[in-house]
Coordinates of N, CA and C in Angstrom, one line a residue:
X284 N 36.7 -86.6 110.7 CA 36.5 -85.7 111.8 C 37.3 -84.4 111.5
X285 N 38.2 -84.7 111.3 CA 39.5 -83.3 111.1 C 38.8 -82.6 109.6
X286 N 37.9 -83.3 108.4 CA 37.3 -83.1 107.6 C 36.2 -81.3 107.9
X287 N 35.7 -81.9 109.0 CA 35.0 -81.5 109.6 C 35.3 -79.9 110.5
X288 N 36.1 -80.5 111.3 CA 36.5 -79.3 112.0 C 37.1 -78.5 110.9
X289 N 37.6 -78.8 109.8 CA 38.5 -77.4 108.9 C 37.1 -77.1 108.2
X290 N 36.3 -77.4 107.8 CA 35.0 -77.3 107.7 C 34.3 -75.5 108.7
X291 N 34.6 -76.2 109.8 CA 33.9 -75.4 110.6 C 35.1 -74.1 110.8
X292 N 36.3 -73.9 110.9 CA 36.9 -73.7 110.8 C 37.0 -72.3 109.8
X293 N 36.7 -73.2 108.6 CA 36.7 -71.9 107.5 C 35.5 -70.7 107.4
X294 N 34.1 -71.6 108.0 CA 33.0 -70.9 108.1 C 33.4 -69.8 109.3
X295 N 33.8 -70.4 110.2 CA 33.9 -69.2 111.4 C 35.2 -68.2 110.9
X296 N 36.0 -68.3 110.2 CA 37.3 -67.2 109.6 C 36.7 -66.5 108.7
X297 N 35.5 -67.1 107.8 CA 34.8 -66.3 107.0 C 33.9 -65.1 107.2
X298 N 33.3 -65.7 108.5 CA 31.9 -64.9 109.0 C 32.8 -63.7 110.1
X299 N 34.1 -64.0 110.5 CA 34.8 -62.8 110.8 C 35.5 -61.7 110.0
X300 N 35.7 -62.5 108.5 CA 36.4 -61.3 108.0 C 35.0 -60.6 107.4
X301 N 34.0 -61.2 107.1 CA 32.9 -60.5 106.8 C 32.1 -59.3 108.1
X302 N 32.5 -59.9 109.0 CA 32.0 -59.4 110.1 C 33.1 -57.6 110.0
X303 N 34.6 -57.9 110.3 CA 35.5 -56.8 110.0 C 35.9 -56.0 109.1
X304 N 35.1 -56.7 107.8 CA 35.0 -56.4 106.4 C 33.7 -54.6 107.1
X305 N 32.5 -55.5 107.3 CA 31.4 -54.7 107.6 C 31.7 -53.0 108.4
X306 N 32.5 -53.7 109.7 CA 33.0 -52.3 110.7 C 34.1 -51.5 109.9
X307 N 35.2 -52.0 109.3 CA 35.6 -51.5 108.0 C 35.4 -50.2 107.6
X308 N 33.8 -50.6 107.0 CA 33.4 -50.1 106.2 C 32.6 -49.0 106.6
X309 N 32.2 -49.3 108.1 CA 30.9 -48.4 108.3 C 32.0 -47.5 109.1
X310 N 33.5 -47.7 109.4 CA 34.2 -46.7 109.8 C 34.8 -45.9 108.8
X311 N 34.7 -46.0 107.5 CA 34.8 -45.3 106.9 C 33.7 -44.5 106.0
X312 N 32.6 -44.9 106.2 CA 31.4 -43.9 106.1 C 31.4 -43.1 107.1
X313 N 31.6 -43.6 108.6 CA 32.0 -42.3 109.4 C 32.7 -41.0 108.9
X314 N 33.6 -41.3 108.1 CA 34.8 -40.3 107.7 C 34.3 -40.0 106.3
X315 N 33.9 -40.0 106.2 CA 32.7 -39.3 104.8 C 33.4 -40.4 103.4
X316 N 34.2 -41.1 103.4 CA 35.0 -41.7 101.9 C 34.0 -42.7 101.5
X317 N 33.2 -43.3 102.0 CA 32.1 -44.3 101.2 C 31.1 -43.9 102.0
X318 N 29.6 -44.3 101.1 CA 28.5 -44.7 102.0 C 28.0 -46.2 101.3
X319 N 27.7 -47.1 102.8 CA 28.1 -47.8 103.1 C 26.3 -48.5 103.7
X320 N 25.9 -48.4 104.7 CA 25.0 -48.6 105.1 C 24.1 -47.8 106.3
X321 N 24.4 -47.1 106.7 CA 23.8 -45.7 107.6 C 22.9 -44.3 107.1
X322 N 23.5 -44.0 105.9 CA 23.3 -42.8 105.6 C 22.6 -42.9 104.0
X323 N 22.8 -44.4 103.2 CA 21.8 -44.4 102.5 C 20.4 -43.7 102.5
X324 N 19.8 -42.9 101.0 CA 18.9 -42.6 101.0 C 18.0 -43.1 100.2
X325 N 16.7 -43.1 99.6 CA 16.1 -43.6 98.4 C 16.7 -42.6 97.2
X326 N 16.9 -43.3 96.5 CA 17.2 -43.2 94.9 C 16.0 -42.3 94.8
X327 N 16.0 -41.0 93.3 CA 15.1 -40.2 93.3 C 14.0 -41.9 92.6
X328 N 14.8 -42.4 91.8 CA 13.5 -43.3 91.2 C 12.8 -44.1 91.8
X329 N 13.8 -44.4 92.9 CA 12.8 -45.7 94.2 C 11.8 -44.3 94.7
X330 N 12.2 -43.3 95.2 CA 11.0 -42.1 95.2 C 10.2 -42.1 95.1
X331 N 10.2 -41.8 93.3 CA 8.9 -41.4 92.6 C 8.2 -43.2 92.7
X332 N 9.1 -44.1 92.5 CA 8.0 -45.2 92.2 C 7.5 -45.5 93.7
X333 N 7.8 -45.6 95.2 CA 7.1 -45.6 96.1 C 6.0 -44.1 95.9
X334 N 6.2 -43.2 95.4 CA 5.5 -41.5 95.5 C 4.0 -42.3 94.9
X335 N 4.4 -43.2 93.2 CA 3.1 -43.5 92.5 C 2.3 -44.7 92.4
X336 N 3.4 -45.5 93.8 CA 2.2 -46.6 94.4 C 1.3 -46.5 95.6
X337 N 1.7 -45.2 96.2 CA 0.8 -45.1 97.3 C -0.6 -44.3 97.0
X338 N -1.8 -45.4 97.7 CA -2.8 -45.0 97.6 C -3.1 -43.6 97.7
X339 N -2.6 -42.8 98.9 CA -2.7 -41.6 99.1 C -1.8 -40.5 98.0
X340 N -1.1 -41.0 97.8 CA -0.6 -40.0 96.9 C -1.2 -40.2 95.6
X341 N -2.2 -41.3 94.9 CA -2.5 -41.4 94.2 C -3.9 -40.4 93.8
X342 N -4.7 -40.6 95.0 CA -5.7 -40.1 95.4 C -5.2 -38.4 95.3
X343 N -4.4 -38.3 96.0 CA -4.3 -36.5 96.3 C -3.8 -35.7 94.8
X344 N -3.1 -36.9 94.2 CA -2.7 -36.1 92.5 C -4.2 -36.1 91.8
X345 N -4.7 -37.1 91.9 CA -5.9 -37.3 91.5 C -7.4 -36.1 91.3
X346 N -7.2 -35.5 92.7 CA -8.0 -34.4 93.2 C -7.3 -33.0 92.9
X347 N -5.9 -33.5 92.9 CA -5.1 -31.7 92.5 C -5.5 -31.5 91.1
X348 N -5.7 -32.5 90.2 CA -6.0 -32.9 88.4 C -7.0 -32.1 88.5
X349 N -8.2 -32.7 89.1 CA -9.7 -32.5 89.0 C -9.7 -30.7 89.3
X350 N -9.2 -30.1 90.6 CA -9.0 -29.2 90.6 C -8.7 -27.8 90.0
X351 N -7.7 -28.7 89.1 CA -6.9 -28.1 87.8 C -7.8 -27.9 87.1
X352 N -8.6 -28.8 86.5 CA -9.3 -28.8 85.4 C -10.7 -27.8 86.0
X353 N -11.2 -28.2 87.0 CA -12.1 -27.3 87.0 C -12.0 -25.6 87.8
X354 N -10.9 -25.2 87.7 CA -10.5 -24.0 88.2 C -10.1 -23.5 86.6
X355 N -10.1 -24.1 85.4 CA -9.0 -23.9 84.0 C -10.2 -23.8 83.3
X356 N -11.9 -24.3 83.6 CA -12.7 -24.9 82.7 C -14.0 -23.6 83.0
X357 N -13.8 -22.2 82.0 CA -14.9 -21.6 82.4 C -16.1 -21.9 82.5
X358 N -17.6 -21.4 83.1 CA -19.0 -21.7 83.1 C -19.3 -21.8 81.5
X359 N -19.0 -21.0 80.5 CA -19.8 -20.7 79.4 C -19.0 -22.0 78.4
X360 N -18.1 -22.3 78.9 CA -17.3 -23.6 77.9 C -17.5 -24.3 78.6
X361 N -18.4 -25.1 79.2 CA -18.7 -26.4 80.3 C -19.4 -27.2 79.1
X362 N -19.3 -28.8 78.8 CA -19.8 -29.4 77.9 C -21.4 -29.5 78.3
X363 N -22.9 -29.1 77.4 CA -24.2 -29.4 78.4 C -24.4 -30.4 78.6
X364 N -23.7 -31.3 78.8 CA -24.1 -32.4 80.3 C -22.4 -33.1 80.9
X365 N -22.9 -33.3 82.0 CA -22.1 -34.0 83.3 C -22.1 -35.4 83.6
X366 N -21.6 -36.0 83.4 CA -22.0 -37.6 84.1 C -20.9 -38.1 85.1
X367 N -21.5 -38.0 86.0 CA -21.2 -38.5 87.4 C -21.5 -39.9 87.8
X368 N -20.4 -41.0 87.6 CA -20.0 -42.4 87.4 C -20.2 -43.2 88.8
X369 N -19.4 -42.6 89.2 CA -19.8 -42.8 91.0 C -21.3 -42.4 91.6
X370 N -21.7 -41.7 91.2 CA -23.2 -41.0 92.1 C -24.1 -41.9 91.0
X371 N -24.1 -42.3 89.4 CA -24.7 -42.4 88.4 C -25.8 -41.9 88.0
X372 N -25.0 -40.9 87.9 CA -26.3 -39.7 87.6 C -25.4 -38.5 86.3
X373 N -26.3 -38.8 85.6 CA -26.3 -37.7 84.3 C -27.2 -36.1 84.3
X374 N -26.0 -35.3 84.3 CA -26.8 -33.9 84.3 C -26.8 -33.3 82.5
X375 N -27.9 -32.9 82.5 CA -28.3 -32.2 80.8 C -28.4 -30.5 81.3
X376 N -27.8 -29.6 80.9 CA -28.0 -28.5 80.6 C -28.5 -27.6 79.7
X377 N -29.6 -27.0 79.8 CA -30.1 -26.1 78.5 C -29.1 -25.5 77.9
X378 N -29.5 -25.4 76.1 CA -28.3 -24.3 75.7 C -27.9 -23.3 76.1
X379 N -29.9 -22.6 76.6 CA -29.8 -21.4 76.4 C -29.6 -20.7 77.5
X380 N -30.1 -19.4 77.9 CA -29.6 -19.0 79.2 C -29.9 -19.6 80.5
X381 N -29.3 -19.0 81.2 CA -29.7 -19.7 82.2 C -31.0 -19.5 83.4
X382 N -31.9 -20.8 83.7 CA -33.3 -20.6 84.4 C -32.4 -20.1 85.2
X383 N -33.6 -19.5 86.1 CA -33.0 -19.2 88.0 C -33.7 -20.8 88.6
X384 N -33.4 -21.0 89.5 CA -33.6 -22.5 89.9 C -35.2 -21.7 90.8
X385 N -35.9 -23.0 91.0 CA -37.0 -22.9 92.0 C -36.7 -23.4 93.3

């Protein structure tokens, strides 16, 4: 029994110095000398790796690329044909000048 109670005894002296360990600490992040748990921020690397798992951000670099490339890619250097993966459809372009469309 007495096994027991020092048992319980030590768990409860522990979970308080951990307990005053914690306030401690977060009173001295108040005062600027650690940070501690409040004012954490993400790491630039946790950042960039949440920045290049999210769908949306993947998608919007994705479109700013495409953008790039075709704001960078004059008419007269365009390869004569297009193939469009998603729509599946292949465009052929004459060499030569260009028809006027009907």
């Amino acid at each position: 029994m007495t096994n027991a109670v020092w048992q319980v005894a030590v768990l409860a002296g522990l979970a308080a110095a951990i307990f005053l360990a914690d306030r401690a600490l977060l009173w001295m992040e108040g005062r600027g000398w650690v940070h501690w748990r409040r004012r954490r921020g993400l790491s630039a690397m946790g950042a960039d790796l949440l920045r290049d798992l999210s769908p949306a951000a993947q998608t919007q670099r994705r479109e700013l690329e495409q953008e790039r490339v075709r704001k960078n890619v004059r008419p007269a250097e365009e390869p004569p044909f297009q193939v469009d993966l998603d729509a599946k459809v292949v465009r052929i372009r004459a060499r030569g000048p260009e028809r006027p469309r009907r």
